[in-house]
Amino acid sequence: MNTIEIKPDIYWVGAIDWAVRDFHGYITPNGTTYNNYLILDKDITLVDTVKYDFAEFGLTNIRSLVDPSEIKNIIINHIENDHMSALDRIMELAPNAVIYTSVRGKEGMARFFDTSGWNIKTVKTGDEINTGKYNLMFIETPMIHWPDSMMTYIKEAQLLISQDAFGQHYASTSRFDDEFVKNASLAELEDATVDYYANILMPFGKLIKTKIKQILDMGIPLDMIAPDHGLIWRKNPDKALKMYTDMASGKTNLKVAIIFDTMWHSTEIMTQPIMLGVRDEGVDCKVIKLRATPMSVAIKEFWKSRGCLVGSPTLNNEVFPSVAEFTTHLKGLRPKDRITGAFGSYGWGGGAVKWLYNEFRQMKLADFEPGVQVQYRPSSEDLEKCYDFGRDFAKRVKEYHKEFE
Ligand code: FEO
């Protein structure tokens, strides 16, 4: 049996996906989990489903506890495929179940399934259902992660089922934060939480801040936060709330990420004196080559740093393709509260550095112009320019960082 009772008569019945490495374009070196929860109360209630590929796996878990035909209520907190795509399979077995979801959830559900015979009730923030000994309250969280998103708070268990929010893409034998910290480390848990936020929720910081405040203002006790991916925050739900509040408020490390790609190593050679210049200003620095690094890791390292220098050679008067891919990802994530600069090498016409600053301007990131460029191969004079550029950038980053302290 692969179920776990997380609160009295409330079970994790999800699936661990050890193998997934590309999650709709987000590279997941550690796999993920599709968490969903079964409440064995008078009215048996399923909260969310699993990704369709794992439907039978999830059903085996449910069957180990109850006949699926006995499910009375199904709550769909979020209609994205990884949370809802097994719903039709559940509905085949429990056709009379009542589905609870948001208005946008109901509209979206009809785009995925033929819902004509389904009993779907829409709910909004503050609405409640009773399952017997438990009262479940819904909290709409639009754009965390999609417009339909909501959370379910189980009052008597003081349990918040938070769908995407507070999750991690991490396959593990651990189901709880404290278990994971014991088996791996707190640093790894934090890193996975930041990775998830950076790659999925970065655009929605303002909404996240407002929503967390709204939840805290409701005065509801939070003993446990159970997301639909990764670890359940059993030991330290306050840590999850604080990490999200901090990230949504622009807090990050006084650090510089140097993210680059290279053709004939000239741009790569430039990274070394730039890194030394940053380091000599007392600022930590990480150098990341794009074609040697999963995109999600590059995005995470960007997010974990107050400053980012992007390096690109010029290819056919354009930026290098892998660098363009990085800035395309970044632009969609609408980053804030970071400072950027650019560097690169060229043969004759140039263009990559100018292109990068144009991107930074479009993203409204505080930038540091004019950057540094070298022709063909960096000379010793060029290397000194690179060192000074790194130092000057680090000075500017330190100044900018003070605004967030
Ligand atoms: Fe885990 Fe927005 O889906």
Tab-separated table of C-alpha atoms and ligand atoms in Angstrom:
chain	number	residue	atom	x	y	z
A	1	MET	CA	0.000	0.000	0.000
A	2	ASN	CA	1.325	3.385	-0.952
A	3	THR	CA	-1.004	5.674	0.955
A	4	ILE	CA	-0.179	7.782	3.984
A	5	GLU	CA	-2.552	9.147	6.600
A	6	ILE	CA	-1.519	12.775	6.956
A	7	LYS	CA	-4.311	13.760	9.377
A	8	PRO	CA	-7.033	11.605	10.970
A	9	ASP	CA	-8.860	9.926	8.055
A	10	ILE	CA	-7.160	12.176	5.473
A	11	TYR	CA	-4.817	10.258	3.194
A	12	TRP	CA	-2.191	11.101	0.572
A	13	VAL	CA	-3.130	8.918	-2.394
A	14	GLY	CA	-0.848	10.441	-5.030
A	15	ALA	CA	1.897	9.239	-7.342
A	16	ILE	CA	5.665	9.673	-7.458
A	17	ASP	CA	7.047	10.370	-10.935
A	18	TRP	CA	10.719	9.465	-10.642
A	19	ALA	CA	11.298	9.615	-14.397
A	20	VAL	CA	9.902	12.912	-15.673
A	21	ARG	CA	12.691	15.206	-16.827
A	22	ASP	CA	10.716	17.613	-19.000
A	23	PHE	CA	7.612	19.013	-17.361
A	24	HIS	CA	5.956	21.119	-20.068
A	25	GLY	CA	9.377	22.514	-20.932
A	26	TYR	CA	10.496	22.908	-17.327
A	27	ILE	CA	13.440	20.552	-16.860
A	28	THR	CA	12.951	18.483	-13.713
A	29	PRO	CA	16.238	16.753	-12.849
A	30	ASN	CA	14.658	15.358	-9.665
A	31	GLY	CA	11.312	14.216	-11.085
A	32	THR	CA	8.130	15.248	-9.290
A	33	THR	CA	5.073	13.993	-7.432
A	34	TYR	CA	1.366	14.410	-8.141
A	35	ASN	CA	-0.162	14.689	-4.681
A	36	ASN	CA	-3.850	14.257	-4.109
A	37	TYR	CA	-5.804	13.570	-0.998
A	38	LEU	CA	-8.699	11.361	0.057
A	39	ILE	CA	-10.906	12.224	3.022
A	40	LEU	CA	-12.559	9.119	4.482
A	41	ASP	CA	-15.385	10.938	6.208
A	42	LYS	CA	-19.148	10.273	6.110
A	43	ASP	CA	-19.090	11.778	2.618
A	44	ILE	CA	-15.942	10.424	1.014
A	45	THR	CA	-14.128	13.281	-0.682
A	46	LEU	CA	-11.242	13.317	-3.126
A	47	VAL	CA	-9.190	16.491	-3.410
A	48	ASP	CA	-7.567	16.773	-6.869
A	49	THR	CA	-6.463	13.903	-9.096
A	50	VAL	CA	-3.115	12.833	-10.553
A	51	LYS	CA	-1.633	13.254	-14.037
A	52	TYR	CA	-3.432	10.930	-16.464
A	53	ASP	CA	-0.393	8.663	-16.985
A	54	PHE	CA	-0.630	7.808	-13.294
A	55	ALA	CA	-4.423	7.391	-13.152
A	56	GLU	CA	-4.333	3.638	-12.518
A	57	PHE	CA	-1.583	4.058	-9.970
A	58	GLY	CA	-3.697	6.634	-8.117
A	59	LEU	CA	-6.774	4.438	-8.343
A	60	THR	CA	-4.870	1.524	-6.837
A	61	ASN	CA	-4.098	3.766	-3.892
A	62	ILE	CA	-7.727	4.819	-3.555
A	63	ARG	CA	-8.947	1.209	-3.877
A	64	SER	CA	-6.663	0.157	-1.049
A	65	LEU	CA	-8.765	2.410	1.189
A	66	VAL	CA	-12.241	2.481	-0.339
A	67	ASP	CA	-14.277	1.455	-3.376
A	68	PRO	CA	-13.951	4.489	-5.723
A	69	SER	CA	-17.689	4.283	-6.493
A	70	GLU	CA	-18.272	5.482	-2.910
A	71	ILE	CA	-16.618	8.855	-3.576
A	72	LYS	CA	-19.289	11.525	-2.968
A	73	ASN	CA	-17.341	14.710	-3.587
A	74	ILE	CA	-14.430	15.595	-5.833
A	75	ILE	CA	-12.708	18.917	-5.333
A	76	ILE	CA	-10.695	20.244	-8.247
A	77	ASN	CA	-8.461	23.026	-6.981
A	78	HIS	CA	-6.691	23.502	-10.316
A	79	ILE	CA	-7.493	22.274	-13.801
A	80	GLU	CA	-3.978	22.007	-15.224
A	81	ASN	CA	-3.344	18.547	-16.663
A	82	ASP	CA	-1.069	17.339	-13.885
A	83	HIS	CA	-3.875	17.825	-11.348
A	84	MET	CA	-7.065	17.091	-13.226
A	85	SER	CA	-6.365	14.858	-16.210
A	86	ALA	CA	-7.412	11.672	-14.359
A	87	LEU	CA	-10.818	13.177	-13.507
A	88	ASP	CA	-12.697	11.408	-16.309
A	89	ARG	CA	-11.310	8.076	-15.088
A	90	ILE	CA	-12.580	8.801	-11.562
A	91	MET	CA	-15.955	9.947	-12.930
A	92	GLU	CA	-16.359	6.648	-14.808
A	93	LEU	CA	-16.200	4.913	-11.428
A	94	ALA	CA	-18.092	7.519	-9.381
A	95	PRO	CA	-20.500	9.082	-11.907
A	96	ASN	CA	-22.754	10.561	-9.225
A	97	ALA	CA	-19.975	12.404	-7.411
A	98	VAL	CA	-20.412	16.153	-7.027
A	99	ILE	CA	-17.468	18.153	-8.374
A	100	TYR	CA	-16.556	21.384	-6.592
A	101	THR	CA	-14.405	23.896	-8.422
A	102	SER	CA	-14.153	27.618	-9.162
A	103	VAL	CA	-16.201	29.304	-11.913
A	104	ARG	CA	-13.102	29.427	-14.138
A	105	GLY	CA	-12.414	25.816	-13.210
A	106	LYS	CA	-15.841	24.731	-14.436
A	107	GLU	CA	-15.420	26.670	-17.693
A	108	GLY	CA	-11.970	25.203	-18.295
A	109	MET	CA	-13.041	21.680	-17.337
A	110	ALA	CA	-15.523	21.700	-20.211
A	111	ARG	CA	-12.620	22.331	-22.614
A	112	PHE	CA	-10.898	19.145	-21.485
A	113	PHE	CA	-13.849	16.772	-20.985
A	114	ASP	CA	-17.438	16.238	-22.016
A	115	THR	CA	-18.902	17.458	-18.729
A	116	SER	CA	-22.542	17.438	-19.829
A	117	GLY	CA	-23.564	14.618	-17.458
A	118	TRP	CA	-21.452	15.780	-14.526
A	119	ASN	CA	-22.797	17.500	-11.418
A	120	ILE	CA	-20.426	20.463	-11.070
A	121	LYS	CA	-20.921	23.077	-8.369
A	122	THR	CA	-18.932	26.292	-8.473
A	123	VAL	CA	-17.535	27.764	-5.280
A	124	LYS	CA	-15.885	31.000	-4.243
A	125	THR	CA	-13.755	32.169	-1.346
A	126	GLY	CA	-15.405	31.451	1.981
A	127	ASP	CA	-17.839	28.809	0.673
A	128	GLU	CA	-17.859	25.638	2.717
A	129	ILE	CA	-18.989	22.039	2.483
A	130	ASN	CA	-19.375	19.556	5.295
A	131	THR	CA	-18.213	15.976	4.846
A	132	GLY	CA	-19.207	14.693	8.306
A	133	LYS	CA	-16.682	15.578	10.945
A	134	TYR	CA	-14.812	17.910	8.610
A	135	ASN	CA	-15.737	21.332	7.240
A	136	LEU	CA	-13.923	22.332	4.067
A	137	MET	CA	-13.554	25.973	3.089
A	138	PHE	CA	-12.485	27.137	-0.354
A	139	ILE	CA	-10.103	30.012	-1.019
A	140	GLU	CA	-9.806	31.261	-4.603
A	141	THR	CA	-6.216	31.949	-5.662
A	142	PRO	CA	-6.474	33.146	-9.276
A	143	MET	CA	-3.163	33.023	-11.199
A	144	ILE	CA	-1.541	30.944	-8.463
A	145	HIS	CA	-1.111	29.172	-10.789
A	146	TRP	CA	-3.911	29.569	-13.406
A	147	PRO	CA	-7.054	31.746	-13.365
A	148	ASP	CA	-9.095	28.789	-12.060
A	149	SER	CA	-6.840	28.009	-9.095
A	150	MET	CA	-8.116	27.716	-5.560
A	151	MET	CA	-7.095	26.084	-2.286
A	152	THR	CA	-9.071	23.934	0.148
A	153	TYR	CA	-8.777	24.494	3.884
A	154	ILE	CA	-9.943	21.669	6.154
A	155	LYS	CA	-10.883	23.494	9.309
A	156	GLU	CA	-10.862	20.781	11.964
A	157	ALA	CA	-7.551	19.423	10.657
A	158	GLN	CA	-6.050	22.913	10.247
A	159	LEU	CA	-4.844	21.640	6.905
A	160	LEU	CA	-4.436	23.777	3.789
A	161	ILE	CA	-4.360	21.868	0.506
A	162	SER	CA	-2.594	24.428	-1.633
A	163	GLN	CA	-2.341	22.853	-5.129
A	164	ASP	CA	0.722	24.305	-6.889
A	165	ALA	CA	1.697	26.844	-4.224
A	166	PHE	CA	4.440	25.852	-1.754
A	167	GLY	CA	5.325	22.776	-3.833
A	168	GLN	CA	8.511	21.369	-5.275
A	169	HIS	CA	9.235	19.254	-8.311
A	170	TYR	CA	11.014	16.537	-6.385
A	171	ALA	CA	10.477	12.783	-6.406
A	172	SER	CA	11.412	11.318	-3.063
A	173	THR	CA	10.497	8.539	-0.659
A	174	SER	CA	9.738	11.296	1.866
A	175	ARG	CA	6.231	12.729	1.984
A	176	PHE	CA	6.851	15.339	4.690
A	177	ASP	CA	9.267	18.246	5.066
A	178	ASP	CA	10.834	16.946	8.276
A	179	GLU	CA	11.313	13.472	6.792
A	180	PHE	CA	13.002	14.999	3.741
A	181	VAL	CA	15.279	17.180	5.874
A	182	LYS	CA	16.318	14.061	7.817
A	183	ASN	CA	16.926	12.014	4.643
A	184	ALA	CA	18.455	14.817	2.562
A	185	SER	CA	18.872	18.340	3.953
A	186	LEU	CA	17.070	21.579	4.717
A	187	ALA	CA	19.199	23.314	2.072
A	188	GLU	CA	17.933	20.881	-0.562
A	189	LEU	CA	14.318	21.447	0.471
A	190	GLU	CA	14.782	25.215	0.317
A	191	ASP	CA	16.529	24.992	-3.042
A	192	ALA	CA	13.734	22.847	-4.513
A	193	THR	CA	11.116	25.281	-3.181
A	194	VAL	CA	12.939	28.263	-4.707
A	195	ASP	CA	13.418	26.360	-7.979
A	196	TYR	CA	9.682	25.706	-8.224
A	197	TYR	CA	8.741	29.293	-7.362
A	198	ALA	CA	11.269	30.741	-9.827
A	199	ASN	CA	10.184	28.582	-12.747
A	200	ILE	CA	6.424	28.484	-12.139
A	201	LEU	CA	5.303	31.322	-9.915
A	202	MET	CA	7.816	34.131	-10.486
A	203	PRO	CA	5.338	36.211	-12.542
A	204	PHE	CA	2.760	36.248	-9.765
A	205	GLY	CA	4.723	37.667	-6.824
A	206	LYS	CA	2.375	40.589	-6.200
A	207	LEU	CA	-0.671	38.305	-6.174
A	208	ILE	CA	1.099	35.806	-3.935
A	209	LYS	CA	1.950	38.493	-1.401
A	210	THR	CA	-1.636	39.744	-1.345
A	211	LYS	CA	-3.093	36.238	-1.107
A	212	ILE	CA	-0.815	35.166	1.742
A	213	LYS	CA	-1.784	38.310	3.633
A	214	GLN	CA	-5.462	37.566	2.985
A	215	ILE	CA	-5.051	34.008	4.307
A	216	LEU	CA	-3.192	35.213	7.403
A	217	ASP	CA	-5.793	37.954	7.978
A	218	MET	CA	-8.499	35.268	7.992
A	219	GLY	CA	-6.902	34.108	11.234
A	220	ILE	CA	-7.140	30.452	10.265
A	221	PRO	CA	-4.707	28.224	12.140
A	222	LEU	CA	-2.329	26.440	9.755
A	223	ASP	CA	-0.948	23.267	11.217
A	224	MET	CA	-0.056	21.726	7.862
A	225	ILE	CA	0.266	22.851	4.236
A	226	ALA	CA	-0.154	20.079	1.676
A	227	PRO	CA	0.755	21.073	-1.889
A	228	ASP	CA	0.046	18.993	-4.984
A	229	HIS	CA	3.765	18.564	-5.736
A	230	GLY	CA	6.638	17.496	-3.512
A	231	LEU	CA	6.742	17.611	0.275
A	232	ILE	CA	3.926	18.236	2.721
A	233	TRP	CA	4.865	20.980	5.181
A	234	ARG	CA	4.066	19.089	8.406
A	235	LYS	CA	6.827	20.304	10.670
A	236	ASN	CA	7.221	23.854	9.496
A	237	PRO	CA	4.377	25.336	7.447
A	238	ASP	CA	5.477	28.787	8.661
A	239	LYS	CA	8.735	28.309	6.771
A	240	ALA	CA	6.843	27.794	3.512
A	241	LEU	CA	4.794	30.937	4.151
A	242	LYS	CA	7.886	32.959	5.028
A	243	MET	CA	9.838	31.762	1.992
A	244	TYR	CA	6.970	32.734	-0.297
A	245	THR	CA	6.422	36.088	1.416
A	246	ASP	CA	10.135	36.874	1.180
A	247	MET	CA	10.422	35.881	-2.486
A	248	ALA	CA	7.270	37.780	-3.400
A	249	SER	CA	8.696	40.850	-1.597
A	250	GLY	CA	11.871	40.823	-3.698
A	251	LYS	CA	14.219	39.302	-1.123
A	252	THR	CA	17.152	37.357	-2.528
A	253	ASN	CA	20.875	36.847	-2.010
A	254	LEU	CA	23.604	39.405	-2.476
A	255	LYS	CA	25.031	37.362	-5.301
A	256	VAL	CA	25.777	37.592	-9.011
A	257	ALA	CA	24.920	34.962	-11.606
A	258	ILE	CA	27.027	35.022	-14.773
A	259	ILE	CA	24.943	33.223	-17.380
A	260	PHE	CA	26.533	32.782	-20.786
A	261	ASP	CA	27.123	30.740	-23.876
A	262	THR	CA	30.094	30.635	-26.174
A	263	MET	CA	31.171	29.663	-29.735
A	264	TRP	CA	34.985	29.594	-29.793
A	265	HIS	CA	35.488	30.205	-26.056
A	266	SER	CA	36.060	33.976	-26.283
A	267	THR	CA	32.905	34.823	-24.340
A	268	GLU	CA	33.751	32.003	-21.943
A	269	ILE	CA	37.243	33.438	-21.364
A	270	MET	CA	35.605	36.767	-20.476
A	271	THR	CA	33.615	35.150	-17.656
A	272	GLN	CA	36.752	34.438	-15.621
A	273	PRO	CA	38.031	38.006	-15.036
A	274	ILE	CA	34.432	39.201	-14.641
A	275	MET	CA	33.881	36.566	-11.940
A	276	LEU	CA	37.131	37.595	-10.194
A	277	GLY	CA	36.077	41.244	-10.276
A	278	VAL	CA	32.739	40.385	-8.661
A	279	ARG	CA	34.445	38.183	-6.085
A	280	ASP	CA	37.005	40.864	-5.219
A	281	GLU	CA	34.133	43.217	-4.379
A	282	GLY	CA	33.088	40.631	-1.780
A	283	VAL	CA	30.047	39.392	-3.685
A	284	ASP	CA	29.415	35.696	-4.207
A	285	CYS	CA	29.209	34.637	-7.824
A	286	LYS	CA	28.163	31.626	-9.873
A	287	VAL	CA	29.077	31.030	-13.536
A	288	ILE	CA	26.603	29.072	-15.660
A	289	LYS	CA	27.083	27.932	-19.236
A	290	LEU	CA	23.675	27.621	-20.835
A	291	ARG	CA	24.232	24.609	-23.081
A	292	ALA	CA	25.718	22.720	-20.130
A	293	THR	CA	22.869	23.547	-17.747
A	294	PRO	CA	19.124	22.774	-17.676
A	295	MET	CA	17.146	25.936	-18.392
A	296	SER	CA	15.215	25.601	-15.116
A	297	VAL	CA	18.513	25.630	-13.196
A	298	ALA	CA	19.693	28.759	-15.021
A	299	ILE	CA	16.365	30.454	-14.175
A	300	LYS	CA	16.672	29.386	-10.540
A	301	GLU	CA	20.234	30.743	-10.300
A	302	PHE	CA	19.070	34.022	-11.829
A	303	TRP	CA	16.314	34.218	-9.198
A	304	LYS	CA	18.683	33.428	-6.331
A	305	SER	CA	20.961	36.345	-7.255
A	306	ARG	CA	20.464	40.101	-6.967
A	307	GLY	CA	22.509	40.677	-10.099
A	308	CYS	CA	22.878	38.841	-13.385
A	309	LEU	CA	25.407	39.312	-16.167
A	310	VAL	CA	24.461	37.652	-19.428
A	311	GLY	CA	27.166	36.834	-21.953
A	312	SER	CA	26.724	36.033	-25.620
A	313	PRO	CA	28.821	35.869	-28.760
A	314	THR	CA	27.374	37.463	-31.867
A	315	LEU	CA	26.306	34.953	-34.488
A	316	ASN	CA	25.224	36.280	-37.891
A	317	ASN	CA	24.620	39.712	-36.323
A	318	GLU	CA	22.309	38.152	-33.749
A	319	VAL	CA	22.480	36.955	-30.184
A	320	PHE	CA	23.528	33.307	-29.717
A	321	PRO	CA	20.401	31.069	-29.919
A	322	SER	CA	20.728	29.463	-26.470
A	323	VAL	CA	21.024	32.941	-24.916
A	324	ALA	CA	17.893	34.055	-26.777
A	325	GLU	CA	16.139	30.977	-25.394
A	326	PHE	CA	17.158	31.993	-21.874
A	327	THR	CA	15.908	35.569	-22.228
A	328	THR	CA	12.659	34.310	-23.802
A	329	HIS	CA	12.040	32.118	-20.758
A	330	LEU	CA	13.007	34.947	-18.451
A	331	LYS	CA	10.799	37.527	-20.153
A	332	GLY	CA	7.754	35.283	-19.760
A	333	LEU	CA	8.488	34.997	-16.033
A	334	ARG	CA	8.395	38.811	-15.681
A	335	PRO	CA	11.313	39.089	-13.234
A	336	LYS	CA	11.536	42.021	-10.844
A	337	ASP	CA	13.958	43.462	-8.331
A	338	ARG	CA	17.096	42.331	-10.144
A	339	ILE	CA	19.880	44.243	-11.886
A	340	THR	CA	21.376	43.095	-15.159
A	341	GLY	CA	24.295	43.714	-17.501
A	342	ALA	CA	25.686	42.153	-20.677
A	343	PHE	CA	28.996	41.177	-22.223
A	344	GLY	CA	30.184	39.212	-25.220
A	345	SER	CA	32.538	38.711	-28.112
A	346	TYR	CA	32.105	39.369	-31.810
A	347	GLY	CA	33.996	39.021	-35.091
A	348	TRP	CA	33.067	42.095	-37.150
A	349	GLY	CA	29.595	43.651	-36.876
A	350	GLY	CA	28.617	42.775	-33.270
A	351	GLY	CA	25.051	43.009	-32.042
A	352	ALA	CA	24.506	40.513	-29.208
A	353	VAL	CA	25.244	42.902	-26.342
A	354	LYS	CA	23.010	45.605	-27.811
A	355	TRP	CA	20.280	42.995	-28.285
A	356	LEU	CA	20.588	41.889	-24.658
A	357	TYR	CA	20.254	45.425	-23.282
A	358	ASN	CA	17.176	45.869	-25.401
A	359	GLU	CA	15.724	42.738	-23.793
A	360	PHE	CA	16.572	44.014	-20.309
A	361	ARG	CA	14.849	47.302	-21.050
A	362	GLN	CA	11.729	45.462	-22.199
A	363	MET	CA	11.794	43.490	-18.945
A	364	LYS	CA	12.173	46.748	-16.995
A	365	LEU	CA	15.129	45.346	-15.093
A	366	ALA	CA	17.476	47.908	-13.668
A	367	ASP	CA	20.390	47.575	-16.073
A	368	PHE	CA	24.046	48.432	-16.042
A	369	GLU	CA	25.213	49.871	-19.347
A	370	PRO	CA	27.092	49.797	-21.650
A	371	GLY	CA	28.484	46.327	-20.948
A	372	VAL	CA	31.741	45.058	-22.353
A	373	GLN	CA	32.550	43.605	-25.785
A	374	VAL	CA	35.706	42.152	-27.305
A	375	GLN	CA	36.603	41.419	-30.910
A	376	TYR	CA	37.658	37.862	-31.814
A	377	ARG	CA	39.839	36.974	-28.808
A	378	PRO	CA	40.197	38.891	-25.523
A	379	SER	CA	43.565	40.695	-25.282
A	380	SER	CA	45.205	41.267	-21.894
A	381	GLU	CA	43.767	44.795	-22.019
A	382	ASP	CA	40.321	43.334	-22.698
A	383	LEU	CA	40.688	40.990	-19.724
A	384	GLU	CA	41.444	43.959	-17.486
A	385	LYS	CA	38.333	45.693	-18.841
A	386	CYS	CA	36.340	42.568	-17.991
A	387	TYR	CA	37.719	42.510	-14.449
A	388	ASP	CA	36.806	46.184	-13.946
A	389	PHE	CA	33.361	45.525	-15.411
A	390	GLY	CA	32.803	42.706	-12.894
A	391	ARG	CA	33.967	44.879	-10.013
A	392	ASP	CA	31.867	47.871	-11.045
A	393	PHE	CA	28.827	45.684	-11.541
A	394	ALA	CA	29.268	44.126	-8.089
A	395	LYS	CA	29.508	47.637	-6.555
A	396	ARG	CA	26.244	48.589	-8.227
A	397	VAL	CA	24.609	45.348	-7.108
A	398	LYS	CA	25.624	46.005	-3.504
A	399	GLU	CA	24.058	49.467	-3.657
A	400	TYR	CA	20.870	48.136	-5.237
A	401	HIS	CA	20.652	45.288	-2.719
A	402	LYS	CA	20.443	47.799	0.166
A	403	GLU	CA	16.976	48.780	-1.060
A	404	PHE	CA	15.706	45.355	-0.036
A	405	GLU	CA	17.353	45.077	3.396
B	1	FEO	FE1	1.041	21.652	-11.121
B	1	FEO	FE2	-0.255	24.532	-12.497
B	1	FEO	O1	0.108	22.701	-12.340
